Tab-separated table of C-alpha atoms in Angstrom:
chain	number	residue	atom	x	y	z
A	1	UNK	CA	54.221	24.765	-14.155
A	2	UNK	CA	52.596	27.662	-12.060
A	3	UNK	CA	55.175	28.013	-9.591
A	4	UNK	CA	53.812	26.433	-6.685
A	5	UNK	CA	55.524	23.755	-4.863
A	6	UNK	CA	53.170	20.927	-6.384
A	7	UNK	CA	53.777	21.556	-10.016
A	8	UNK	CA	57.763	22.210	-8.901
A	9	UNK	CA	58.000	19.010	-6.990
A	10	UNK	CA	56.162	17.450	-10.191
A	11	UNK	CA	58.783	18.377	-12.354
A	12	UNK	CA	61.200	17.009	-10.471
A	13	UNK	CA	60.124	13.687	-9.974
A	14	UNK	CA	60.017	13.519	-14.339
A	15	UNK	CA	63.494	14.796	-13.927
A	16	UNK	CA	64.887	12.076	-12.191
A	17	UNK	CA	62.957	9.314	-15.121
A	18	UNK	CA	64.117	9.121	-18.773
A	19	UNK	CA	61.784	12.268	-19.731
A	20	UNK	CA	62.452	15.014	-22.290
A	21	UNK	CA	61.698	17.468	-20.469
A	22	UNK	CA	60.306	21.330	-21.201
A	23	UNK	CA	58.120	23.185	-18.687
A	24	UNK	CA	55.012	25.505	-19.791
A	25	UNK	CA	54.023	28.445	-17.641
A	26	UNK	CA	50.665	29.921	-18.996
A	27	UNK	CA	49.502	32.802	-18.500
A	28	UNK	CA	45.869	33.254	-18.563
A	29	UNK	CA	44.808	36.887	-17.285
A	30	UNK	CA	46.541	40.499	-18.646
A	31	UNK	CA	46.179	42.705	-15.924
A	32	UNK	CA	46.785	45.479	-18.505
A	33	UNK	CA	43.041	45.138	-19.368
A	34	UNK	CA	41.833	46.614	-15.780
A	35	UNK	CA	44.860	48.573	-15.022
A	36	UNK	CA	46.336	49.632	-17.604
A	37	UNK	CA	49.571	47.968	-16.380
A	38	UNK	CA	51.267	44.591	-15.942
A	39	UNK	CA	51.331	44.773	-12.582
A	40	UNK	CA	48.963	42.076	-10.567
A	41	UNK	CA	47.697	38.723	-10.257
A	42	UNK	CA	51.332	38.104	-9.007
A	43	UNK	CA	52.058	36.291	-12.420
A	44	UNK	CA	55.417	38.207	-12.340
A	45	UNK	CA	56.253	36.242	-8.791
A	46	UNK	CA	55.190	32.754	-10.276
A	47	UNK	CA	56.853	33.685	-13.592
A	48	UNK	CA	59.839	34.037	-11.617
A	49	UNK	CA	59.752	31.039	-9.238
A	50	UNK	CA	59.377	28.462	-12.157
A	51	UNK	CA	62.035	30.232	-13.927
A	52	UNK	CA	64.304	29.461	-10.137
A	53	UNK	CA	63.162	25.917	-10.459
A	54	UNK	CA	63.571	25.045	-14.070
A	55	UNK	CA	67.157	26.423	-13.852
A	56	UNK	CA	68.095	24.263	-10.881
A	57	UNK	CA	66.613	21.535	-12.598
A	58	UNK	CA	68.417	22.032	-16.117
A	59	UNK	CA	64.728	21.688	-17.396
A	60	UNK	CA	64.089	24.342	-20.479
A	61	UNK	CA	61.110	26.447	-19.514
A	62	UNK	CA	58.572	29.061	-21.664
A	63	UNK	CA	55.839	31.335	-20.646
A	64	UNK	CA	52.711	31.089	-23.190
A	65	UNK	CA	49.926	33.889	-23.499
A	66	UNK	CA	46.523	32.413	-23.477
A	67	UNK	CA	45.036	35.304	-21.934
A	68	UNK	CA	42.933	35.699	-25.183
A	69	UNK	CA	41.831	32.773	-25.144
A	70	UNK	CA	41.085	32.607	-21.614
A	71	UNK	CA	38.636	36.058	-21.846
A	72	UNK	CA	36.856	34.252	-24.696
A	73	UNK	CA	36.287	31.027	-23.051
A	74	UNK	CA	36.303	31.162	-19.635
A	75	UNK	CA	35.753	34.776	-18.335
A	76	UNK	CA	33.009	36.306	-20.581
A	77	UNK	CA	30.698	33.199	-20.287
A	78	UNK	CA	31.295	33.051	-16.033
A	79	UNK	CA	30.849	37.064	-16.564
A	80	UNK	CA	27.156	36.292	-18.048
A	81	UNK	CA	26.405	33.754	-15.708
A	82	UNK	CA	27.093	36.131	-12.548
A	83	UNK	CA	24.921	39.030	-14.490
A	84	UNK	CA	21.913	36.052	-14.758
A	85	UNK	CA	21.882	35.577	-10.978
A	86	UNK	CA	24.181	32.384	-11.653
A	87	UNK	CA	27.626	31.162	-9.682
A	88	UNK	CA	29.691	30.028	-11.661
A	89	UNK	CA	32.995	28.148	-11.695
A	90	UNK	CA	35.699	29.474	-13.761
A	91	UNK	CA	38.813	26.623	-12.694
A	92	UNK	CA	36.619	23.936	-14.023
A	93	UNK	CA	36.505	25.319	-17.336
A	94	UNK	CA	39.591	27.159	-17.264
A	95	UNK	CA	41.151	22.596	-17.329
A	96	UNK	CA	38.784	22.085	-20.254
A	97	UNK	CA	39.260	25.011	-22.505
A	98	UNK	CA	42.553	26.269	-21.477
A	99	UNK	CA	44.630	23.870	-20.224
A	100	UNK	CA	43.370	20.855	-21.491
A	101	UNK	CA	42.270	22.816	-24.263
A	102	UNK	CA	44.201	25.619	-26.038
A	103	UNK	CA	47.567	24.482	-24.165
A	104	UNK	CA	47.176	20.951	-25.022
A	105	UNK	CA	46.620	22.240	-29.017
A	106	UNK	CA	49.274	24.467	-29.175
A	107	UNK	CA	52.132	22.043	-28.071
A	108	UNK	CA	50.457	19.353	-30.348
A	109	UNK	CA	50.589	21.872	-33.409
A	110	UNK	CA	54.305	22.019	-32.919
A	111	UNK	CA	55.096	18.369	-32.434
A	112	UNK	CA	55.729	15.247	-34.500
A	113	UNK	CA	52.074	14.051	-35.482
A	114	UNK	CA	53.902	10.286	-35.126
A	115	UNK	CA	55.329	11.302	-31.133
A	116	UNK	CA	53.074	13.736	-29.722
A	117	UNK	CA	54.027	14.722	-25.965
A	118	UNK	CA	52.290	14.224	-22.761
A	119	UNK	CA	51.057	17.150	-20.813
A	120	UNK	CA	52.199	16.087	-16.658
A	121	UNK	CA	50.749	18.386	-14.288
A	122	UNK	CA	50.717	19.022	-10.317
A	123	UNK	CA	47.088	18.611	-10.238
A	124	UNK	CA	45.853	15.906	-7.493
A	125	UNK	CA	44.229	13.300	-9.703
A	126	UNK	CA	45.030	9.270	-10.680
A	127	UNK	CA	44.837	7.779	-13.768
A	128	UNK	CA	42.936	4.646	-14.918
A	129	UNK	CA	41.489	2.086	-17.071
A	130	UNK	CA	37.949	0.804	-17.937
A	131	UNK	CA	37.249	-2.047	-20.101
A	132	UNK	CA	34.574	-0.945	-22.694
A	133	UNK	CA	31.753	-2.994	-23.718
A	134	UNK	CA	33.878	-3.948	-27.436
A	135	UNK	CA	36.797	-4.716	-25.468
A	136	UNK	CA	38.820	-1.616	-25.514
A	137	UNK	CA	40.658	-0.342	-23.221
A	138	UNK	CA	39.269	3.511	-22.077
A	139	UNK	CA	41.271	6.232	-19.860
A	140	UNK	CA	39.659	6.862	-16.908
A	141	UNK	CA	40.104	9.933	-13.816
A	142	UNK	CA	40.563	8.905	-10.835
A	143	UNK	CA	40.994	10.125	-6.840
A	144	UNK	CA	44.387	10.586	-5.900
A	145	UNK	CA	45.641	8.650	-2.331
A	146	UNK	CA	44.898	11.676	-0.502
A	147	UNK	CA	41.504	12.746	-0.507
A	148	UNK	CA	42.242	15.993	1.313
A	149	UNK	CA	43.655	17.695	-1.851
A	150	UNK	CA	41.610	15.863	-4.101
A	151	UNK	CA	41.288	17.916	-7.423
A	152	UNK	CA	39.400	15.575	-10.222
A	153	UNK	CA	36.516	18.506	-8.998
A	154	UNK	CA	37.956	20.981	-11.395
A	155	UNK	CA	38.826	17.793	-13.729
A	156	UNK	CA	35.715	16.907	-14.518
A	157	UNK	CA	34.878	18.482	-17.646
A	158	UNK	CA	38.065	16.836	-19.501
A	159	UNK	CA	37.750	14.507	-22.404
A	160	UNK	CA	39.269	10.891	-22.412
A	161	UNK	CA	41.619	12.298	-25.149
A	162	UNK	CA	43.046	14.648	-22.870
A	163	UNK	CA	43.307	12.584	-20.220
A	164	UNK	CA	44.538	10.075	-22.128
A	165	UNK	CA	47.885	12.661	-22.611
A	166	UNK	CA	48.159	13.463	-19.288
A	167	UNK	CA	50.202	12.903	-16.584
A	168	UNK	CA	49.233	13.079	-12.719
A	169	UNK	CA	52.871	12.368	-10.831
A	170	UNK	CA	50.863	13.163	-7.306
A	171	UNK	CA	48.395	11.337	-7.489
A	172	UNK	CA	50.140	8.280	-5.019
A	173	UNK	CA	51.373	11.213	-2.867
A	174	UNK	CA	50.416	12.863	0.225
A	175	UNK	CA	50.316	16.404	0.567
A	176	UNK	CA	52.762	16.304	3.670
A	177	UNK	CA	55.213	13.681	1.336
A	178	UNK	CA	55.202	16.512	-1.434
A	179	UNK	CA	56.157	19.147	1.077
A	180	UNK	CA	58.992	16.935	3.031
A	181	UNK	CA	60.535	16.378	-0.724
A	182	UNK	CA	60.823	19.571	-2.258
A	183	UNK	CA	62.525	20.717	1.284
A	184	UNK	CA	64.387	17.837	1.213
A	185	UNK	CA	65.628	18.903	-2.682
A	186	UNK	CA	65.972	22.374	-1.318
A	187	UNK	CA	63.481	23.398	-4.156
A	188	UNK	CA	62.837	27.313	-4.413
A	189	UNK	CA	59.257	26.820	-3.578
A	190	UNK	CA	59.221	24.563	-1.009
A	191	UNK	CA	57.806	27.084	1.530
A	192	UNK	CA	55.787	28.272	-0.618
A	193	UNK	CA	52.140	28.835	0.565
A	194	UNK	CA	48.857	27.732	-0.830
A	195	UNK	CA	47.140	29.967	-4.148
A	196	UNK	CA	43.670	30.847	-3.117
A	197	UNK	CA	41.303	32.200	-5.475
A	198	UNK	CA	40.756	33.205	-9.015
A	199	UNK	CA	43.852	34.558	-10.610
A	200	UNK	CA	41.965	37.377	-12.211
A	201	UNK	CA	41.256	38.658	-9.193
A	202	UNK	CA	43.914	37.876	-6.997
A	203	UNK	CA	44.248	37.487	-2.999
A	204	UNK	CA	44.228	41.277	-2.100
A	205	UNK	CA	40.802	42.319	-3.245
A	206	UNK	CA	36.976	41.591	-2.905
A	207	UNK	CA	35.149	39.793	-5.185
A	208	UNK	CA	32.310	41.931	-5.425
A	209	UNK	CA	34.597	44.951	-6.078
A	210	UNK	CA	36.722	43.176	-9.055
A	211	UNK	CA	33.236	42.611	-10.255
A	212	UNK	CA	32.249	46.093	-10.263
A	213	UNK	CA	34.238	46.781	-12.765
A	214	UNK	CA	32.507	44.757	-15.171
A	215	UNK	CA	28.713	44.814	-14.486
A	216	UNK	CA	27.052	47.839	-13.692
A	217	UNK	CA	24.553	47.818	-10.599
A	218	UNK	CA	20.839	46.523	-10.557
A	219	UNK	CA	19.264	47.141	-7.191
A	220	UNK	CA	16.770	44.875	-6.009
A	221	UNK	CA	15.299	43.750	-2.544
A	222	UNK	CA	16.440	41.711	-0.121
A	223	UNK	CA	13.538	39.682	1.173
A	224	UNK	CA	13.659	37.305	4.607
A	225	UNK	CA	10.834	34.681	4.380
A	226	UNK	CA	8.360	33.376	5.429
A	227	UNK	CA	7.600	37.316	6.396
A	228	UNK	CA	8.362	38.649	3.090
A	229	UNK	CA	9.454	41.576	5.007
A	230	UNK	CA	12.011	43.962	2.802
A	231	UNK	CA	14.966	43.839	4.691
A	232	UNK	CA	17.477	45.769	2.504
A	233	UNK	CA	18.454	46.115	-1.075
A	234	UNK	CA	21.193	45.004	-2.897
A	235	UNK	CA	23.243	46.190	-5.673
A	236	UNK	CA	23.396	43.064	-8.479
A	237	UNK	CA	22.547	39.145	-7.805
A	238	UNK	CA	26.235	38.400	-8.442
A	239	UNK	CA	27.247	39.259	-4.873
A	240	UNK	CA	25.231	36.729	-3.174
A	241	UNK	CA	25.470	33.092	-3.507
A	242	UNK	CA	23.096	30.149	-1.982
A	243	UNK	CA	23.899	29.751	1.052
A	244	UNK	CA	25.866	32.847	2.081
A	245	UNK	CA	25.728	34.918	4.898
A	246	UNK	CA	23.969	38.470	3.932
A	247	UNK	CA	25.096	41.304	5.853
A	248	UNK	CA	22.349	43.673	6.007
A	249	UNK	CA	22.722	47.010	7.808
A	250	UNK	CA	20.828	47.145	11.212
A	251	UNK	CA	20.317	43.615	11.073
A	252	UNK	CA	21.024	41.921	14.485
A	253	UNK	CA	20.455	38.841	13.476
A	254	UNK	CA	22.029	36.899	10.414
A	255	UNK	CA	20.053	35.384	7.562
A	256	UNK	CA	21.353	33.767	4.918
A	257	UNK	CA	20.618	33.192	1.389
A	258	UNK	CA	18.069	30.457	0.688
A	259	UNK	CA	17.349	31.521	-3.197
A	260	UNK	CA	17.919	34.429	-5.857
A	261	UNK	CA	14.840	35.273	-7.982
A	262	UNK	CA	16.077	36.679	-11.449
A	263	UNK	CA	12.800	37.400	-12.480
A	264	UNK	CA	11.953	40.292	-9.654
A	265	UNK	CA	15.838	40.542	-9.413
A	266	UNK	CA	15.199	39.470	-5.876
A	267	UNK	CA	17.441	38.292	-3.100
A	268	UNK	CA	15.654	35.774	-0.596
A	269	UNK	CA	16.790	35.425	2.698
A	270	UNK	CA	16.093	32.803	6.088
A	271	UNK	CA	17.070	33.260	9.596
A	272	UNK	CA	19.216	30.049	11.105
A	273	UNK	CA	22.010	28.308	9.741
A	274	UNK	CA	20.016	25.267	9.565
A	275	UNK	CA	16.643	26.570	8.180
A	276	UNK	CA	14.987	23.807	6.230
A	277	UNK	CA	14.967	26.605	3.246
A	278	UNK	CA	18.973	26.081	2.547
A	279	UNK	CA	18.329	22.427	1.398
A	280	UNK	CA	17.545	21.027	-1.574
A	281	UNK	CA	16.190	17.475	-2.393
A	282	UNK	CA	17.553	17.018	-5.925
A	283	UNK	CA	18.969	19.211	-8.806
A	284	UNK	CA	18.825	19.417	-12.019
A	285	UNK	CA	21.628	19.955	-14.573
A	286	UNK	CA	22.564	20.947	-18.252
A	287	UNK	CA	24.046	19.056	-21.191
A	288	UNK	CA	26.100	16.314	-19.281
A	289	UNK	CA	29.639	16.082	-19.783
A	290	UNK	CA	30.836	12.632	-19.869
A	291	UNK	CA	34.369	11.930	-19.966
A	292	UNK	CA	33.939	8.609	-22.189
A	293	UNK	CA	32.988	9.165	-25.686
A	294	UNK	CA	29.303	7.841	-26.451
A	295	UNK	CA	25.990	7.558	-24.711
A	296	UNK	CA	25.059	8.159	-21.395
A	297	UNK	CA	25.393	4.996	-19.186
A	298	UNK	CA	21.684	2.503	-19.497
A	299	UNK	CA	21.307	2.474	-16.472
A	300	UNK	CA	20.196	6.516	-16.116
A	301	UNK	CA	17.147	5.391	-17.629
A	302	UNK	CA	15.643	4.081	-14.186
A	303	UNK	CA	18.019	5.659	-11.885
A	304	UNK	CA	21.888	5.050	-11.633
A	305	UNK	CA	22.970	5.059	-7.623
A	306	UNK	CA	26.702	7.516	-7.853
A	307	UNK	CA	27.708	9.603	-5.399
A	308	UNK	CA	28.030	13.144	-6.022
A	309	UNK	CA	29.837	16.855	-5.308
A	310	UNK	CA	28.474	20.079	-6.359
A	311	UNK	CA	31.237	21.953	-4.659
A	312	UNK	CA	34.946	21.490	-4.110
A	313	UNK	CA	35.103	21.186	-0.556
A	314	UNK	CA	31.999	19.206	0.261
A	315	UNK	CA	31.948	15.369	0.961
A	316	UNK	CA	30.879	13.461	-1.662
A	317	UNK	CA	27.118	11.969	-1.251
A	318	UNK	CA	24.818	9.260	-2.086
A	319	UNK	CA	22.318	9.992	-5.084
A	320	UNK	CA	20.161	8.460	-7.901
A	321	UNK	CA	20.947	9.952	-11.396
A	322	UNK	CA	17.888	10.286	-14.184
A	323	UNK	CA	17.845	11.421	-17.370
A	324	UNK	CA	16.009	14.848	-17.660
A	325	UNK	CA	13.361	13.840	-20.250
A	326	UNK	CA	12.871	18.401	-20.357
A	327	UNK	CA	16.356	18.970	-21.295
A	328	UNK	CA	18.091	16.234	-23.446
A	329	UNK	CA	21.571	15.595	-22.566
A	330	UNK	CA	20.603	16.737	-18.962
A	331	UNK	CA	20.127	14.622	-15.286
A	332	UNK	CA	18.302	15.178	-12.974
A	333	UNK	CA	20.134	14.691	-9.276
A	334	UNK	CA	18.090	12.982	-6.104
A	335	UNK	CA	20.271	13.556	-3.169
A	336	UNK	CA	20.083	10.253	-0.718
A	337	UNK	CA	19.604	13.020	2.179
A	338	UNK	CA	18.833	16.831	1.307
A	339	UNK	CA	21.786	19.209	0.713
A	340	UNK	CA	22.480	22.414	1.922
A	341	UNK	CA	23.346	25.426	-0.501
A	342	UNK	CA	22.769	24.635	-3.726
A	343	UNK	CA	23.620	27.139	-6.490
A	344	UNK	CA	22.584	27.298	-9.863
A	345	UNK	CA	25.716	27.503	-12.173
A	346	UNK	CA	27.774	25.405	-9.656
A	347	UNK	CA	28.880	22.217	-11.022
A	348	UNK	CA	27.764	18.802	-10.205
A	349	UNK	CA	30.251	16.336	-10.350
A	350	UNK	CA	29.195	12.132	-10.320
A	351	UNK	CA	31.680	9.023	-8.990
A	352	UNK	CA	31.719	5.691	-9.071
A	353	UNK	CA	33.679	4.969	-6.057
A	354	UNK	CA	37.194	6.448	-7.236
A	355	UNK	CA	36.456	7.168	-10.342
A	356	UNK	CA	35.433	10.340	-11.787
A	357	UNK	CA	32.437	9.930	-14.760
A	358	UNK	CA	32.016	13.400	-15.710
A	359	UNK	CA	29.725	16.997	-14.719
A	360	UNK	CA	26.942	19.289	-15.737
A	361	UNK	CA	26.287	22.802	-14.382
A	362	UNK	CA	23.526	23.196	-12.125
A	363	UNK	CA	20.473	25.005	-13.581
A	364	UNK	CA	18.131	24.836	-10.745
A	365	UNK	CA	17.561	22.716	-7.632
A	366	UNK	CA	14.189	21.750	-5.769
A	367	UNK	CA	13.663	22.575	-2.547
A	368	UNK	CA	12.939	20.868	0.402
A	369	UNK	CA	10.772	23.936	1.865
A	370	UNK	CA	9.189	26.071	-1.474
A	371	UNK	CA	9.628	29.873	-0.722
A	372	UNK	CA	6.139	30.423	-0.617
């Protein structure tokens, strides 16, 4: 439970079934580290609300520590990727390794190897079935009803094991539904807004200046093309992502980052939201991470038509997937139509209709206009 009205409302639909019940909250980020207190994050506030819940529920609750584990797995790699002129995505990882990962592990070390428990969570997300080419049955991850709050984004880098021990109680749900019920059950978090952001850094600061703390500067140029007029400097690649607005002092008009060149540890800039320089025509990722056990589908081998996300909040969109003969384990992404704002260390996510097959970070994209 994190003590937000999903994972509250979550619990209490598995209260009402024949479920032994016991809630987890995890903690994955000391404070103490930047502050030298254990103050932040507002971990004490969700702490307290799934304590409020649990009670009213008669459900016995814990708080775990995977803060450790978290630094180690999640932070320090996203923390390289931002020095290398990457953007990263720490909540998809944070479900694989943490979650998914060192959570699942630690309840199954403590259980009955013969009955080992589920792990439900408020996530948005279905569950399904796919009929393997020997017969067997496979777990699948699916979209939940409502597409709005679909989450299998951040799911995607799950194995069918996990999945296979998890629960999704939203996934037939609404997001209005979950909010009429947990007022209608007079839950403690029914009002409760929406959590925005990372949780190491919390809704009260800039990114750039939690960052600061952990990377020292390395001023570069900003550079607006086709001109290759110096515009401005900046202070480290990990401030700017593809795409972004660049506010550069004097500057009447805005420009926008079409590309970040870690070699000259330069920031390239267009004018105009739509400037043919923001798109891409394909990308190309890492070592794919299907959710099935086995080999990559046949069909990669001459182009597999999926539809695709390489950001949360974007529609999904028509593409061919390859196999990246350069980097084994690795596709290669045509977009049906060019997209805007790709960035390398992103994640790009494939479906089959409803059903989620897996992702592979971004490691570079080609562009419909070359920065010349």
């Amino acid at each position: 439970m994190s003590g937000g009205v999903d994972s509250s409302v979550t619990a209490k639909l598995l209260a009402e079934k024949d479920y032994d019940l016991s809630a987890i909250f995890m903690r994955n980020w000391d404070t103490r580290d930047e502050s030298g207190t254990d103050k932040g994050c507002e971990w004490e506030k969700d702490w307290e609300d799934v304590q409020l819940v649990c009670k009213m529920l008669d459900i016995p609750c814990a708080m775990t520590d995977l803060s450790r584990q978290y630094w180690n797995s999640v932070f320090e790699p996203s923390l390289a990727d931002w020095k290398s002129g990457f953007t990263p995505n720490p909540d998809v990882w944070c479900n694989k390794e943490i979650k998914f990962g060192a959570l699942l592990r630690r309840v199954h070390q403590t259980a009955d190897p013969d009955n080992l428990p589920w792990l439900a969570t408020g996530h948005w997300a279905a569950k399904g079935r796919h009929i393997a080419s020997d017969g067997s049955l496979l777990p699948t991850l699916r979209r939940p009803r409502d597409l709005s709050k679909d989450q299998t984004y951040y799911l995607s880098s799950i194995s069918a094991d996990s999945i296979q021990r998890a629960l999704f109680p939203l996934a037939d749900f609404t997001k209005v539904e979950i909010r009429e019920l947990a007022e209608k059950w007079g839950l403690p978090t029914a009002k409760r807004e929406e959590s925005m952001g990372l949780c190491f850094v919390g809704e009260k600061r800039r990114f750039n200046d939690f960052l600061a703390q952990y990377l020292q500067p390395q001023p570069g140029s900003i550079v607006e093309h086709p001109s290759k007029r110096v515009l401005g400097t900046h202070q480290g690649l990990w401030n700017y992502t593809i795409g972004q607005g660049a506010k550069i002092a004097g500057l009447k008009d805005r420009v926008f980052v079409a590309s970040k060149d870690v070699s000259t540890n330069t920031v390239n800039v267009v004018y105009g939201t739509e400037n043919p320089a923001l798109y891409a025509k394909s990308v190309w990722t890492d070592d794919f991470s299907w959710i099935w056990a086995g080999q990559p589908p046949e069909a990669l081998k001459h182009g597999m038509k999926v539809r695709v996300k390489t950001r949360h909040v974007m529609q999904d969109v028509g593409c061919t997937a390859y196999l990246d003969e350069d980097c084994p384990g690795g596709l290669r992404i045509i977009f049906d139509e060019p997209q805007k704002a790709q960035a390398p260390g992103q994640i790009a996510v494939l479906y089959d209709g409803t059903w989620c097959l897996g992702c592979g970070r971004i490691r570079d994209a080609e562009p419909l206009v070359p920065l010349i």
